[in-house]
Short mmCIF file of N, CA and C in Angstrom, two decimals:
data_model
loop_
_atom_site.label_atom_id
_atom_site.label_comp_id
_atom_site.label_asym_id
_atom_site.label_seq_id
_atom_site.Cartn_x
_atom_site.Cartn_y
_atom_site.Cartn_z
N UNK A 23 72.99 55.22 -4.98
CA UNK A 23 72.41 55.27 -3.67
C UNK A 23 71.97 53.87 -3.27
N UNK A 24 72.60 53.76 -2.26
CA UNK A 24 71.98 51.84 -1.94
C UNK A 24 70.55 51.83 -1.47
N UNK A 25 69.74 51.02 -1.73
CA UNK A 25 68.29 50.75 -1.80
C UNK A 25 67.77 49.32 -1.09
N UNK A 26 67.12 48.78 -0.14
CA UNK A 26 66.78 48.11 0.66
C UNK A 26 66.62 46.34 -0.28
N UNK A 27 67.35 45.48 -0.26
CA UNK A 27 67.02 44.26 -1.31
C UNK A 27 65.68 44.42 -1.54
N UNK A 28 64.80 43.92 -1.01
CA UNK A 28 63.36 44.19 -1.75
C UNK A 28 62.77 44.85 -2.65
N UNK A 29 62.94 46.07 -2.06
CA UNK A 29 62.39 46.95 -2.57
C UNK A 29 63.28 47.81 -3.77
N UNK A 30 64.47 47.54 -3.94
CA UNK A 30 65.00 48.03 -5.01
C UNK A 30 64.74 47.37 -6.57
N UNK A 31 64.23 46.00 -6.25
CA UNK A 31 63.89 45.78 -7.84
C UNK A 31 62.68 46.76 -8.93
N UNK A 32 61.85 46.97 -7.42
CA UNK A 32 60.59 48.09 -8.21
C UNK A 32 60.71 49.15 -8.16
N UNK A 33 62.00 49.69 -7.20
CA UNK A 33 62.41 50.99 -7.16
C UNK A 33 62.58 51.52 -8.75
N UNK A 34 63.51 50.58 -9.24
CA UNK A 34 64.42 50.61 -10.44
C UNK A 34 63.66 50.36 -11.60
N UNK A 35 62.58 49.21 -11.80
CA UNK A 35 61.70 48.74 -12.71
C UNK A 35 60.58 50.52 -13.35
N UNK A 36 60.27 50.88 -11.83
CA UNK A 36 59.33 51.94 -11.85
C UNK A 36 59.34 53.35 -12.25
N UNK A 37 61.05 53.52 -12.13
CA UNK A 37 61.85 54.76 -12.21
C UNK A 37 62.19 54.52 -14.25
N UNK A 38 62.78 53.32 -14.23
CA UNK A 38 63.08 53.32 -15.44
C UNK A 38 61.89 53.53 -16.57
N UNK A 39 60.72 52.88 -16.11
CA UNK A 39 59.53 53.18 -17.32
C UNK A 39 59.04 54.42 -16.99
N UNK A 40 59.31 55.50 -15.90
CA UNK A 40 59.13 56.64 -15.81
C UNK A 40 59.71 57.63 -17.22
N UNK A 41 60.55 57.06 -17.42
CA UNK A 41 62.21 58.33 -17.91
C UNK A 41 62.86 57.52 -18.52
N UNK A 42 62.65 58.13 -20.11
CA UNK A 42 63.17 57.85 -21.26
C UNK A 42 64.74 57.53 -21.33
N UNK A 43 65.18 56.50 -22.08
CA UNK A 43 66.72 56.60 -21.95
C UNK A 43 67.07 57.57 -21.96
N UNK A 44 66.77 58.39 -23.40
CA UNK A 44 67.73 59.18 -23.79
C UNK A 44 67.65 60.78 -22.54
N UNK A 45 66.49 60.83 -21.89
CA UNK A 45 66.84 61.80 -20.78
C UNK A 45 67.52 61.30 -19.69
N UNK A 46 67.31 59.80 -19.39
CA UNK A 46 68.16 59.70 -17.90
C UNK A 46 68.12 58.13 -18.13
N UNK A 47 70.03 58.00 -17.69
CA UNK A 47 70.09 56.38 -18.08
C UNK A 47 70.48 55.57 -16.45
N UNK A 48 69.64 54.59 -15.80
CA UNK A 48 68.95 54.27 -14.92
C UNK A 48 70.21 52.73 -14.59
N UNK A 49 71.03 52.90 -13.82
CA UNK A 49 71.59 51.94 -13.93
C UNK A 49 71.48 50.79 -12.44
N UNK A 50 70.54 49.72 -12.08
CA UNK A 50 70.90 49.31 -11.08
C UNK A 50 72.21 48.28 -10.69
N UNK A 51 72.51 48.08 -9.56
CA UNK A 51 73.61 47.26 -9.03
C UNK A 51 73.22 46.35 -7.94
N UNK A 52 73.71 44.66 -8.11
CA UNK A 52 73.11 44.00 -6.78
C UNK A 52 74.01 43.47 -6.75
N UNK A 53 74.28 43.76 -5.06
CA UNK A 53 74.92 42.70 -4.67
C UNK A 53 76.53 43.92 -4.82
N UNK A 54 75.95 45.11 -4.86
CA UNK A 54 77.65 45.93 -5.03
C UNK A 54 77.52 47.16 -5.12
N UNK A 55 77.28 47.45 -4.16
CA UNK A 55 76.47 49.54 -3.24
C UNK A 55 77.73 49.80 -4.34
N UNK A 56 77.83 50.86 -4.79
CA UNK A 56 79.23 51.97 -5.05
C UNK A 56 78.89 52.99 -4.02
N UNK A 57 79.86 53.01 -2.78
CA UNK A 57 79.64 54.53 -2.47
C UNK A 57 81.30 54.38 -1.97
N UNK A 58 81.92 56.40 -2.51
CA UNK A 58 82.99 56.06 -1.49
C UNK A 58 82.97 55.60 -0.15
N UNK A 59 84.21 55.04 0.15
CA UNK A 59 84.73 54.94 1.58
C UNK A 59 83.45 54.12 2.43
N UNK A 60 82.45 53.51 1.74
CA UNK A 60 81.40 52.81 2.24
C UNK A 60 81.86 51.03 2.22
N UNK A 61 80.85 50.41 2.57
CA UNK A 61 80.87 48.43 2.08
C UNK A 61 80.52 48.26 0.87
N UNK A 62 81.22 47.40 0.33
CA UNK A 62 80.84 46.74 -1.24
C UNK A 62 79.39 45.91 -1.52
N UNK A 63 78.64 46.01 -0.04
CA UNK A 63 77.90 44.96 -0.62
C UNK A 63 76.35 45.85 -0.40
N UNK A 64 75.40 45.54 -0.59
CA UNK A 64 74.00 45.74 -0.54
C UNK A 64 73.37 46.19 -2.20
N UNK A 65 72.17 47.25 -2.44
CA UNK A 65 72.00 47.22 -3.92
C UNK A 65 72.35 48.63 -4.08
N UNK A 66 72.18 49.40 -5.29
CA UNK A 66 72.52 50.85 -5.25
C UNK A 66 71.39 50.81 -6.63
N UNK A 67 71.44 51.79 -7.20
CA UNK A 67 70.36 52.27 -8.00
C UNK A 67 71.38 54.05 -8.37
N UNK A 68 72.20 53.92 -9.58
CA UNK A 68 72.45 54.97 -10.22
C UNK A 68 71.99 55.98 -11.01
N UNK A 69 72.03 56.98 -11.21
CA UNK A 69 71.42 57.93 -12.31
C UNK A 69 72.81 58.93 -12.67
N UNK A 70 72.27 58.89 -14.43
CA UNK A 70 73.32 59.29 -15.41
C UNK A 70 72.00 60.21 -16.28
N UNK A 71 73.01 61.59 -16.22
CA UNK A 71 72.23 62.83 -17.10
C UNK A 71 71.73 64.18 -16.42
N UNK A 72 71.18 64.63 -17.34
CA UNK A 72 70.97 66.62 -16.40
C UNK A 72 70.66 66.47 -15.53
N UNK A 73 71.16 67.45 -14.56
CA UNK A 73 70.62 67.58 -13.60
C UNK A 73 69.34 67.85 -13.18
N UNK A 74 68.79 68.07 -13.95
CA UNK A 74 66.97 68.49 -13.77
C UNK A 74 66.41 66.78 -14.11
N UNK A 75 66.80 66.32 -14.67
CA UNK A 75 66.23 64.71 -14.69
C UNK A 75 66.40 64.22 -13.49
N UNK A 76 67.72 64.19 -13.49
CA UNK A 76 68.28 63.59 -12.16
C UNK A 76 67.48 63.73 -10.82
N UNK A 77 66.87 65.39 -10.68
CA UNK A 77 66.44 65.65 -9.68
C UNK A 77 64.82 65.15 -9.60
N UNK A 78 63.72 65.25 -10.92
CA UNK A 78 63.11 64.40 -11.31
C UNK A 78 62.86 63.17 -10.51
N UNK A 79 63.57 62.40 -11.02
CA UNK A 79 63.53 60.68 -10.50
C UNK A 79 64.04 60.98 -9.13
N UNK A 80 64.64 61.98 -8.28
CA UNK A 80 64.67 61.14 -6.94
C UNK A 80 63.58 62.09 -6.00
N UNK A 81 63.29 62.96 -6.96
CA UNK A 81 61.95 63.04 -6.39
C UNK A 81 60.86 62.34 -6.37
N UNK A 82 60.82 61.60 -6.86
CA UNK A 82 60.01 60.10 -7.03
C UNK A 82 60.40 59.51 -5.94
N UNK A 83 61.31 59.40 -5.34
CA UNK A 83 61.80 57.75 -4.32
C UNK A 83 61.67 58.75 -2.27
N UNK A 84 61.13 57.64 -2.33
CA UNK A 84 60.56 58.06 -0.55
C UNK A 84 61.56 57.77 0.06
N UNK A 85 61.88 59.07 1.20
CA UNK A 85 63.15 58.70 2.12
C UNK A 85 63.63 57.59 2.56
N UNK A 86 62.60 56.79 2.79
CA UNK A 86 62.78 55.84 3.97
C UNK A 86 63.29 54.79 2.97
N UNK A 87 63.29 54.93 1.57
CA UNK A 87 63.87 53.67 0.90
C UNK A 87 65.88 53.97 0.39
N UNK A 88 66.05 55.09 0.83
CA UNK A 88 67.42 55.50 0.47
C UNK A 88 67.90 55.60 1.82
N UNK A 89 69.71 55.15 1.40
CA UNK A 89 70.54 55.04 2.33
C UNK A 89 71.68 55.98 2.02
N UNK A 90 72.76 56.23 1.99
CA UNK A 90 73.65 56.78 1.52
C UNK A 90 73.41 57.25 -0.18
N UNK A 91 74.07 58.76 0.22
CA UNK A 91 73.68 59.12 -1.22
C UNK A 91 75.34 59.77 -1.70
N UNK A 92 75.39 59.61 -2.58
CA UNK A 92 76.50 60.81 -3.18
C UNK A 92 76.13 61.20 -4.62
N UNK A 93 76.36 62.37 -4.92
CA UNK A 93 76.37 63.02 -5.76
C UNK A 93 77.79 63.30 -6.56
N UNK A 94 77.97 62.70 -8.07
CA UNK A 94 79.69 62.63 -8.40
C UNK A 94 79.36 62.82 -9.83
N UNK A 95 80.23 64.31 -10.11
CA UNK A 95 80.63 64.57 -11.21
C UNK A 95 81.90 64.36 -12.09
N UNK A 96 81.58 64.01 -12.96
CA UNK A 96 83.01 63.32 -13.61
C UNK A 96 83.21 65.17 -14.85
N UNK A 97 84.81 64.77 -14.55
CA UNK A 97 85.66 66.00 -15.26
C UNK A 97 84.43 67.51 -15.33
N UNK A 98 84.06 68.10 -14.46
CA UNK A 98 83.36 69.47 -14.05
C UNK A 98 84.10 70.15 -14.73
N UNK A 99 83.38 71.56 -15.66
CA UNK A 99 83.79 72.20 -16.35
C UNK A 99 83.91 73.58 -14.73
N UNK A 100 84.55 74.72 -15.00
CA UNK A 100 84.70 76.36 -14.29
C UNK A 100 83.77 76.37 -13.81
N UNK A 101 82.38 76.63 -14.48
CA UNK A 101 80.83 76.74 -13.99
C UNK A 101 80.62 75.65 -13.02
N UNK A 102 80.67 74.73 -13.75
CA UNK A 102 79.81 73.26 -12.73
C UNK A 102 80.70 73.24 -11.45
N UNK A 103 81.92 73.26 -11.32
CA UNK A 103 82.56 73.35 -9.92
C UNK A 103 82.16 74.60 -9.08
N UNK A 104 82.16 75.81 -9.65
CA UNK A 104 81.81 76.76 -8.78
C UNK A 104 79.99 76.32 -8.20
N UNK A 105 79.39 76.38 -9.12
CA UNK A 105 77.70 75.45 -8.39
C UNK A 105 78.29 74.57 -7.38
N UNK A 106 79.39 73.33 -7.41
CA UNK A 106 79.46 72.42 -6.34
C UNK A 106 80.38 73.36 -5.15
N UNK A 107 80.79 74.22 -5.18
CA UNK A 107 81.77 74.80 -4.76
C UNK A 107 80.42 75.81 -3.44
N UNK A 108 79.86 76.22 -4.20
CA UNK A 108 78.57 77.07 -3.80
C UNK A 108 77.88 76.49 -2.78
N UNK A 109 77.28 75.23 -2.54
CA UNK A 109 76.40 74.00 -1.74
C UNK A 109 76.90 73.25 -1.10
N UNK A 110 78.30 73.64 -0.91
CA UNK A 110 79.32 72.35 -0.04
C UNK A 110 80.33 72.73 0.70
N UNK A 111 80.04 72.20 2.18
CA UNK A 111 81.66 72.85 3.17
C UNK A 111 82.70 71.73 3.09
N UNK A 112 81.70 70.48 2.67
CA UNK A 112 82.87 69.52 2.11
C UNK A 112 82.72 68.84 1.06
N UNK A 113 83.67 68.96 0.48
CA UNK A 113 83.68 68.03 -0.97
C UNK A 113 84.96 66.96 -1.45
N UNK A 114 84.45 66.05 -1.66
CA UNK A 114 85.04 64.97 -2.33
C UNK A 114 86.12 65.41 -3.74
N UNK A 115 86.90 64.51 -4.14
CA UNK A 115 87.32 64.43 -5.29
C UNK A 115 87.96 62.99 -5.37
N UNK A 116 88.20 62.90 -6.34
CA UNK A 116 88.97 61.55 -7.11
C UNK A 116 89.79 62.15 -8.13
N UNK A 117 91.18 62.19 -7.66
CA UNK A 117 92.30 62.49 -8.64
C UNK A 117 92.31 61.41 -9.95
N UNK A 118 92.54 60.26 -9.29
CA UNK A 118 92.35 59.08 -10.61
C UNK A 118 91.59 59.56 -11.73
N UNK A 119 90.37 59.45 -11.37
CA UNK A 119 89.27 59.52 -12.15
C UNK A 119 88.69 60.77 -12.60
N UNK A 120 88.70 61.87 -12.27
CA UNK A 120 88.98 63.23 -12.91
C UNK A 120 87.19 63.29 -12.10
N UNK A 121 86.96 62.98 -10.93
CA UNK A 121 85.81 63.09 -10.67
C UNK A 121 85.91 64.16 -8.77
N UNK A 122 84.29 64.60 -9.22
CA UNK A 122 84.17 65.52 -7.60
C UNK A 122 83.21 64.49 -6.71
N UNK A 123 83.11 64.78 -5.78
CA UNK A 123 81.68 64.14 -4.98
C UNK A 123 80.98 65.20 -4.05
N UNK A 124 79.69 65.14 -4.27
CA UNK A 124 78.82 65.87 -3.18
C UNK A 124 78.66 64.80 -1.93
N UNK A 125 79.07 64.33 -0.83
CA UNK A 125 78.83 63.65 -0.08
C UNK A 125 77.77 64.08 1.40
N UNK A 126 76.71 64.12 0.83
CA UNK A 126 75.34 64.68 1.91
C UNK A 126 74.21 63.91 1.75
N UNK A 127 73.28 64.47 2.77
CA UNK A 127 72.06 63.29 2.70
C UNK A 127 71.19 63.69 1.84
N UNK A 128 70.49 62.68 1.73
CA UNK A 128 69.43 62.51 0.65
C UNK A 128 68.77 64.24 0.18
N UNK A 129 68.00 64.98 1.27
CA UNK A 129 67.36 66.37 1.17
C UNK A 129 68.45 67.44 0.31
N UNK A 130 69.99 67.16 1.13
CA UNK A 130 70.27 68.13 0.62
C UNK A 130 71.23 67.83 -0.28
N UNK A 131 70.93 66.66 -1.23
CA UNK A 131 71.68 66.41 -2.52
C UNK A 131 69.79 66.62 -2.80
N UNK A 132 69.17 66.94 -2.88
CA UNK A 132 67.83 67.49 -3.54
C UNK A 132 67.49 68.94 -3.44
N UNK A 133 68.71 69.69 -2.72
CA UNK A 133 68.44 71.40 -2.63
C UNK A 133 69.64 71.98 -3.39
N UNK A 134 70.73 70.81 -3.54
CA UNK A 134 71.92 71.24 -4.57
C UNK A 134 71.46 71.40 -5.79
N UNK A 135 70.48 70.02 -6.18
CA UNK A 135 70.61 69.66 -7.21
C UNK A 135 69.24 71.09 -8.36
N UNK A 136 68.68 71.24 -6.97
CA UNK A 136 67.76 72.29 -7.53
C UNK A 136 68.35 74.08 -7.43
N UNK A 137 69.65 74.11 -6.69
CA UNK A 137 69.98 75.44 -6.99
C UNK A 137 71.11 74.70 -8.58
N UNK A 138 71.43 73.65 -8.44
CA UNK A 138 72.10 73.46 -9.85
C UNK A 138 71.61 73.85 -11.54
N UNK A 139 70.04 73.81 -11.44
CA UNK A 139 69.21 73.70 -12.37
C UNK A 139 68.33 75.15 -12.22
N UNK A 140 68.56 76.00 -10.94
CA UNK A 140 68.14 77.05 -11.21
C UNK A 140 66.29 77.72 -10.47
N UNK A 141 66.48 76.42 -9.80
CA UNK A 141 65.26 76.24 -8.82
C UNK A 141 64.84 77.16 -7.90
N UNK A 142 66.47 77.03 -6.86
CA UNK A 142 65.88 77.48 -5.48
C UNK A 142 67.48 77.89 -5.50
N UNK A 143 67.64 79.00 -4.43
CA UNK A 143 68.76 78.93 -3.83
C UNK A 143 68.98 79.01 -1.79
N UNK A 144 68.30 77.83 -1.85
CA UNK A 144 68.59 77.53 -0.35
C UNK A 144 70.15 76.71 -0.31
N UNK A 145 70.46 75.96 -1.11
CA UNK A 145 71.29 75.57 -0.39
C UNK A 145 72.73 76.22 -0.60
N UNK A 146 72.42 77.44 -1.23
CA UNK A 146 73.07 78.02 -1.23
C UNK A 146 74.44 78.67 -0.04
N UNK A 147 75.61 78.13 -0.39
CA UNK A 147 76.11 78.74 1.02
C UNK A 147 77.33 79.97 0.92
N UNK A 148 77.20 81.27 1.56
CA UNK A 148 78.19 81.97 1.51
C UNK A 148 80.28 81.65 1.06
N UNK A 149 80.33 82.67 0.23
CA UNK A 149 81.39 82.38 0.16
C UNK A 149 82.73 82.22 1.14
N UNK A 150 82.30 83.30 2.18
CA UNK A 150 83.50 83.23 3.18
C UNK A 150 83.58 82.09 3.97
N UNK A 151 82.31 81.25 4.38
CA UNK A 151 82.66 79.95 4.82
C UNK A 151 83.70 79.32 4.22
N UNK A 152 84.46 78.61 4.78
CA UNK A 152 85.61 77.52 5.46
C UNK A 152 85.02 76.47 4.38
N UNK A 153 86.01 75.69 3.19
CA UNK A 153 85.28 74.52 2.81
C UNK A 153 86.33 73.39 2.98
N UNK A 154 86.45 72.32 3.18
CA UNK A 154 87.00 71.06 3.20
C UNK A 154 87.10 70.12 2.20
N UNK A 155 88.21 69.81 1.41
CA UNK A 155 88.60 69.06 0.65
C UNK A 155 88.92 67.95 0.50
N UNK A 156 88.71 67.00 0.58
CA UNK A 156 88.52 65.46 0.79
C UNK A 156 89.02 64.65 -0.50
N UNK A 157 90.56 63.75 -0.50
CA UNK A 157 90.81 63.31 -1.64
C UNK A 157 90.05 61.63 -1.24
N UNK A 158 88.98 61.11 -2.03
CA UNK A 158 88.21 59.62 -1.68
C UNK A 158 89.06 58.69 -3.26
N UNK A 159 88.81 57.61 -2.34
CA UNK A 159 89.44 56.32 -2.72
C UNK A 159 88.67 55.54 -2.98
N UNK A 160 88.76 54.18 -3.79
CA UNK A 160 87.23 53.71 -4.06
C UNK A 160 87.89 52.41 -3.48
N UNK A 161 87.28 51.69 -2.26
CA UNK A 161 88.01 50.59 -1.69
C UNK A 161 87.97 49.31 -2.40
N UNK A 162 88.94 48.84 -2.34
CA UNK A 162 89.62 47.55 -2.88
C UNK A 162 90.08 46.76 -2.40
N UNK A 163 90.07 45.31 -2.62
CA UNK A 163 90.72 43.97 -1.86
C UNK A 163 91.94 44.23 -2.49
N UNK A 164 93.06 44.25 -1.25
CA UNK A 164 94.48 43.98 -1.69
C UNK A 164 94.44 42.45 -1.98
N UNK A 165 95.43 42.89 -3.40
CA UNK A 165 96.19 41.77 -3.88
C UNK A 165 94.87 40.69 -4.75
#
């Protein structure tokens, strides 16, 4: 999630002495957002591990300091796709990389992530809805 220059060094400093490696591994980036189909440049601030950690630490971080969010699972087992399958009229994938993406804002990658873990089921969405499949690319300088 890209994070404002300033304020992402203590974003990241504050989050990390929160939460133990071994529950959630805290990775920042400067100077190189990752988001699909977004710009290469500004800071981002990653999180790697359960989803109940995950949801944890960004419950910690105040709206107004997050910009684009995505949510990306690498190789989803039957279960874990049907949960993303459940919370999304559109979803990402990456053939390359054997990965999905939740691509939504900040709240409601925080109502996924809590029907994921067994929380809540608001964001729950009917099955007969219409969902949209989106193959994302991770942009690159030709040549």
């Amino acid at each position: 999630m890209p994070i404002p220059f300033l304020k992402q060094p203590v974003l990241y400093k504050s989050i990390k002495k929160t939460f133990p490696k071994e529950k959630l591994l805290i990775e920042s980036n400067r100077g190189m957002s990752y988001y699909i189909g977004g710009e290469t440049h500004g800071n981002s601030v990653t999180f790697t591990g359960h989803p109940l950690y995950i949801l944890e630490a960004i419950k910690c971080i105040p709206l107004h300091l997050v910009g684009r969010v995505a949510l990306r699972f690498r190789a989803p087992c039957h279960k874990t796709f049907l949960k993303i399958f459940s919370v999304s009229r559109t979803i990402g994938f990456d053939i390359e990389k054997d990965q999905i993406f939740l691509l939504k804002n900040f709240k409601k990658i925080k109502l996924a992530l809590e029907y994921f873990v067994g929380l809540s089921d608001k964001a729950f969405i009917p099955w007969d809805v219409p969902r949209e499949f989106t193959e994302l690319v991770v942009p690159s300088k030709p040549f």
